Short mmCIF file of C-alpha atoms in Angstrom, two decimals:
data_model
loop_
_atom_site.label_atom_id
_atom_site.label_comp_id
_atom_site.label_asym_id
_atom_site.label_seq_id
_atom_site.Cartn_x
_atom_site.Cartn_y
_atom_site.Cartn_z
CA ASP A 1 -31.62 185.95 192.98
CA ALA A 2 -30.30 187.07 189.55
CA LYS A 3 -28.54 184.64 187.27
CA THR A 4 -24.93 185.26 186.29
CA THR A 5 -22.92 184.36 183.18
CA GLN A 6 -19.17 183.77 183.31
CA PRO A 7 -16.67 182.35 180.79
CA THR A 8 -15.93 178.69 181.37
CA SER A 9 -12.16 179.13 181.57
CA MET A 10 -9.34 181.65 181.35
CA ASP A 11 -5.56 181.56 181.41
CA CYS A 12 -3.32 184.13 182.90
CA ALA A 13 0.47 184.52 183.04
CA GLU A 14 2.02 184.56 186.48
CA GLY A 15 2.59 188.12 187.72
CA ARG A 16 0.08 189.59 185.30
CA ALA A 17 -3.34 190.97 186.20
CA ALA A 18 -6.27 188.52 185.88
CA ASN A 19 -9.49 190.12 184.81
CA LEU A 20 -12.51 187.87 185.33
CA PRO A 21 -15.80 189.12 183.81
CA CYS A 22 -19.30 188.38 184.97
CA ASN A 23 -22.64 189.38 183.41
CA HIS A 24 -25.68 189.84 185.62
CA SER A 25 -28.09 191.79 183.46
CA THR A 26 -31.18 190.96 185.53
CA ILE A 27 -29.73 192.21 188.79
CA SER A 28 -32.16 194.03 191.12
CA GLY A 29 -31.41 197.15 193.01
CA ASN A 30 -31.03 195.42 196.34
CA GLU A 31 -28.82 192.66 195.14
CA TYR A 32 -25.07 192.49 195.83
CA VAL A 33 -22.34 191.06 193.65
CA TYR A 34 -20.23 188.50 195.51
CA TRP A 35 -17.11 186.71 194.39
CA TYR A 36 -15.82 183.44 195.81
CA ARG A 37 -13.23 181.04 194.65
CA GLN A 38 -12.64 177.37 195.20
CA ILE A 39 -9.23 175.82 195.04
CA HIS A 40 -9.27 172.11 194.31
CA SER A 41 -10.52 170.07 197.31
CA GLN A 42 -10.99 173.08 199.57
CA GLY A 43 -14.07 174.92 200.79
CA PRO A 44 -15.13 178.09 198.92
CA GLN A 45 -13.19 181.20 199.87
CA TYR A 46 -14.78 184.60 200.03
CA ILE A 47 -12.98 187.22 197.95
CA ILE A 48 -14.91 190.45 197.76
CA HIS A 49 -18.38 191.89 197.29
CA GLY A 50 -20.09 195.14 196.30
CA LEU A 51 -23.36 196.87 195.59
CA LYS A 52 -22.66 199.64 193.09
CA ASN A 53 -19.33 201.23 194.03
CA ASN A 54 -16.02 199.66 193.08
CA GLU A 55 -14.36 197.85 195.91
CA THR A 56 -10.80 196.87 196.76
CA ASN A 57 -9.32 194.69 199.45
CA GLU A 58 -6.13 192.85 200.07
CA MET A 59 -7.05 190.08 197.65
CA ALA A 60 -8.71 191.78 194.71
CA SER A 61 -10.59 194.69 193.19
CA LEU A 62 -14.20 194.60 192.01
CA ILE A 63 -15.29 196.89 189.23
CA ILE A 64 -19.10 197.21 188.74
CA THR A 65 -20.43 199.00 185.71
CA GLU A 66 -22.65 202.00 186.21
CA ASP A 67 -25.81 200.12 185.07
CA ARG A 68 -24.73 197.26 187.34
CA LYS A 69 -25.37 194.71 184.62
CA SER A 70 -21.80 193.42 184.63
CA SER A 71 -18.74 193.35 186.84
CA THR A 72 -15.06 192.41 186.67
CA LEU A 73 -12.95 190.82 189.36
CA ILE A 74 -9.31 191.86 189.13
CA LEU A 75 -6.46 189.95 190.71
CA PRO A 76 -3.64 192.48 190.25
CA HIS A 77 -0.63 190.18 190.28
CA ALA A 78 -1.75 186.64 189.74
CA THR A 79 0.25 183.80 191.31
CA LEU A 80 0.21 180.11 190.74
CA ARG A 81 -1.78 179.77 193.99
CA ASP A 82 -4.61 181.76 192.43
CA THR A 83 -5.39 178.88 190.10
CA ALA A 84 -9.04 178.00 191.09
CA VAL A 85 -12.61 178.17 190.02
CA TYR A 86 -13.99 181.69 190.50
CA TYR A 87 -17.74 182.16 191.17
CA CYS A 88 -19.68 185.37 190.64
CA ILE A 89 -22.90 185.33 192.63
CA VAL A 90 -25.68 187.90 192.87
CA LYS A 91 -27.84 187.79 195.98
CA ARG A 92 -29.77 189.91 198.36
CA ASN A 93 -28.03 190.48 201.63
CA ALA A 94 -29.08 188.81 204.88
CA GLY A 95 -30.19 185.30 205.25
CA ASN A 96 -30.03 183.87 201.76
CA MET A 97 -28.22 180.82 200.62
CA LEU A 98 -25.48 181.02 198.00
CA THR A 99 -26.09 179.52 194.57
CA PHE A 100 -22.94 178.70 192.57
CA GLY A 101 -23.12 178.49 188.81
CA GLY A 102 -20.37 177.00 186.68
CA GLY A 103 -17.85 179.68 187.49
CA THR A 104 -14.65 180.47 185.65
CA ARG A 105 -11.73 178.07 185.85
CA LEU A 106 -8.66 180.32 186.03
CA MET A 107 -5.38 178.71 185.22
CA VAL A 108 -2.33 180.81 186.16
CA LYS A 109 0.71 179.69 184.15
CA PRO A 110 4.40 180.26 184.80
CA GLY B 1 -9.11 184.77 214.49
CA ALA B 2 -10.19 181.21 213.98
CA GLY B 3 -12.32 180.39 210.96
CA VAL B 4 -15.07 177.92 210.54
CA SER B 5 -13.96 174.38 211.48
CA GLN B 6 -15.52 171.06 210.54
CA SER B 7 -14.98 167.52 211.70
CA PRO B 8 -14.20 164.95 210.72
CA SER B 9 -12.39 165.98 207.56
CA ASN B 10 -13.07 162.60 206.00
CA LYS B 11 -15.63 159.96 206.84
CA VAL B 12 -16.03 156.61 205.22
CA THR B 13 -19.10 154.61 206.21
CA GLU B 14 -21.10 151.63 205.05
CA LYS B 15 -24.50 151.96 203.45
CA GLY B 16 -27.25 151.98 206.05
CA LYS B 17 -25.16 153.44 208.87
CA ASP B 18 -25.83 156.79 210.52
CA VAL B 19 -23.25 159.56 210.44
CA GLU B 20 -22.83 162.89 212.33
CA LEU B 21 -20.94 165.81 210.93
CA ARG B 22 -19.88 168.72 213.08
CA CYS B 23 -19.48 172.45 212.42
CA ASP B 24 -17.92 175.06 214.66
CA PRO B 25 -18.81 178.52 213.24
CA ILE B 26 -16.84 181.70 213.65
CA SER B 27 -17.40 183.08 217.12
CA GLY B 28 -20.19 185.62 217.21
CA HIS B 29 -21.69 184.66 213.87
CA THR B 30 -25.43 184.23 214.24
CA ALA B 31 -26.13 182.55 210.89
CA LEU B 32 -25.04 179.04 209.93
CA TYR B 33 -25.53 177.22 206.66
CA TRP B 34 -25.06 173.61 205.57
CA TYR B 35 -24.40 172.83 201.91
CA ARG B 36 -23.21 169.77 200.03
CA GLN B 37 -21.17 169.55 196.93
CA SER B 38 -21.01 166.39 194.79
CA LEU B 39 -17.99 165.75 192.67
CA GLY B 40 -17.62 168.47 189.98
CA GLN B 41 -20.91 170.05 190.93
CA GLY B 42 -22.06 173.34 192.42
CA LEU B 43 -23.28 173.94 195.95
CA GLU B 44 -26.59 172.42 197.04
CA PHE B 45 -28.14 174.30 199.98
CA LEU B 46 -29.34 172.06 202.80
CA ILE B 47 -30.32 174.04 205.87
CA TYR B 48 -29.99 177.52 207.42
CA PHE B 49 -29.97 178.57 211.07
CA GLN B 50 -30.39 182.19 212.15
CA GLY B 51 -30.17 182.99 215.86
CA ASN B 52 -33.12 181.51 217.76
CA SER B 53 -35.40 181.48 214.73
CA ALA B 54 -36.83 178.25 213.35
CA PRO B 55 -34.33 176.85 210.84
CA ASP B 56 -34.97 176.91 207.07
CA LYS B 57 -34.91 173.21 206.22
CA SER B 58 -36.14 173.63 202.65
CA GLY B 59 -33.01 172.13 201.12
CA LEU B 60 -32.86 168.92 203.04
CA PRO B 61 -33.23 166.15 200.35
CA SER B 62 -35.03 163.65 202.58
CA ASP B 63 -36.19 162.94 206.10
CA ARG B 64 -33.02 160.95 206.64
CA PHE B 65 -31.24 164.31 206.95
CA SER B 66 -31.57 166.48 210.12
CA ALA B 67 -29.50 169.16 211.82
CA GLU B 68 -29.29 170.81 215.13
CA ARG B 69 -27.61 173.94 216.40
CA THR B 70 -27.02 173.92 220.12
CA GLY B 71 -26.66 177.16 222.10
CA GLY B 72 -26.56 179.19 218.93
CA SER B 73 -23.08 177.95 218.12
CA VAL B 74 -21.97 174.43 217.16
CA SER B 75 -24.11 172.55 214.64
CA THR B 76 -24.42 168.87 213.89
CA LEU B 77 -25.75 167.46 210.61
CA THR B 78 -26.98 163.90 210.94
CA ILE B 79 -27.62 161.53 208.07
CA GLN B 80 -29.51 158.37 208.95
CA ARG B 81 -29.38 155.12 207.00
CA THR B 82 -26.78 156.54 204.56
CA GLN B 83 -27.06 155.75 200.87
CA GLN B 84 -24.34 155.78 198.28
CA GLU B 85 -25.86 158.95 196.70
CA ASP B 86 -25.16 160.76 199.93
CA SER B 87 -21.45 160.65 199.15
CA ALA B 88 -20.32 164.28 198.76
CA VAL B 89 -18.38 167.01 200.44
CA TYR B 90 -20.48 168.60 203.21
CA LEU B 91 -19.71 172.27 203.74
CA CYS B 92 -20.64 174.56 206.58
CA ALA B 93 -20.62 178.33 206.40
CA SER B 94 -21.30 181.03 208.96
CA SER B 95 -22.04 184.73 208.71
CA ASN B 96 -22.88 187.80 210.70
CA TYR B 97 -26.55 188.43 209.95
CA HIS B 98 -26.12 192.05 209.04
CA THR B 99 -23.35 191.63 206.49
CA ASP B 100 -24.19 188.04 205.51
CA THR B 101 -20.80 187.40 203.97
CA GLN B 102 -20.58 183.66 204.34
CA TYR B 103 -17.26 182.11 205.38
CA PHE B 104 -16.84 178.41 204.68
CA GLY B 105 -15.16 175.62 206.55
CA PRO B 106 -12.89 173.08 204.88
CA GLY B 107 -15.70 170.60 204.51
CA THR B 108 -16.23 166.93 205.43
CA ARG B 109 -15.78 164.43 202.62
CA LEU B 110 -18.32 161.69 203.12
CA THR B 111 -17.95 158.41 201.25
CA VAL B 112 -20.70 155.80 201.54
CA LEU B 113 -19.60 152.35 200.43
#
């Protein structure tokens, strides 16, 4: 599975949009981009995933560049409860384990 | 509906004792994964079950670790003769094979004294 690169940490003001970038320049055509987050002392929580089209659900939006070498997770109105470590993962679908890198520690501030 | 559940939530044991950790996956999910996460570290894959296929045990760190999945549903991870380095949070995840979006349980925090 392709390797990803994310900033170590980011701050965001409460109520503002949080934009979390991820580089995955070696992504293959059959690999998906997944985002998970982990709030302190809890299990990882699935957020969203996509292949090449932009995706939106009740939690977030995922913007994937046309060349698929990078993506951005957008939390439209960040709250204090969104403070967590966010992981961008690239993997083939079906039957593959997840490999978490360092992730981005997002701190939402009042 | 109900998510992935794990029990116990916390387990403290003495070095050398055996422990069993339980995972109840989301109903209908055919795939089940076990991971562990040491303090401040990423996920370490342990074992993967898919339907009736032979499990992928490639991540088990030693022969002290084993896992079963009965009836294609509940899974038990067993650690024999526990060591202090086994202390970690053990996480279970399940997925529908076709979408393979893995949903995690809350984990079991194992402390070996």
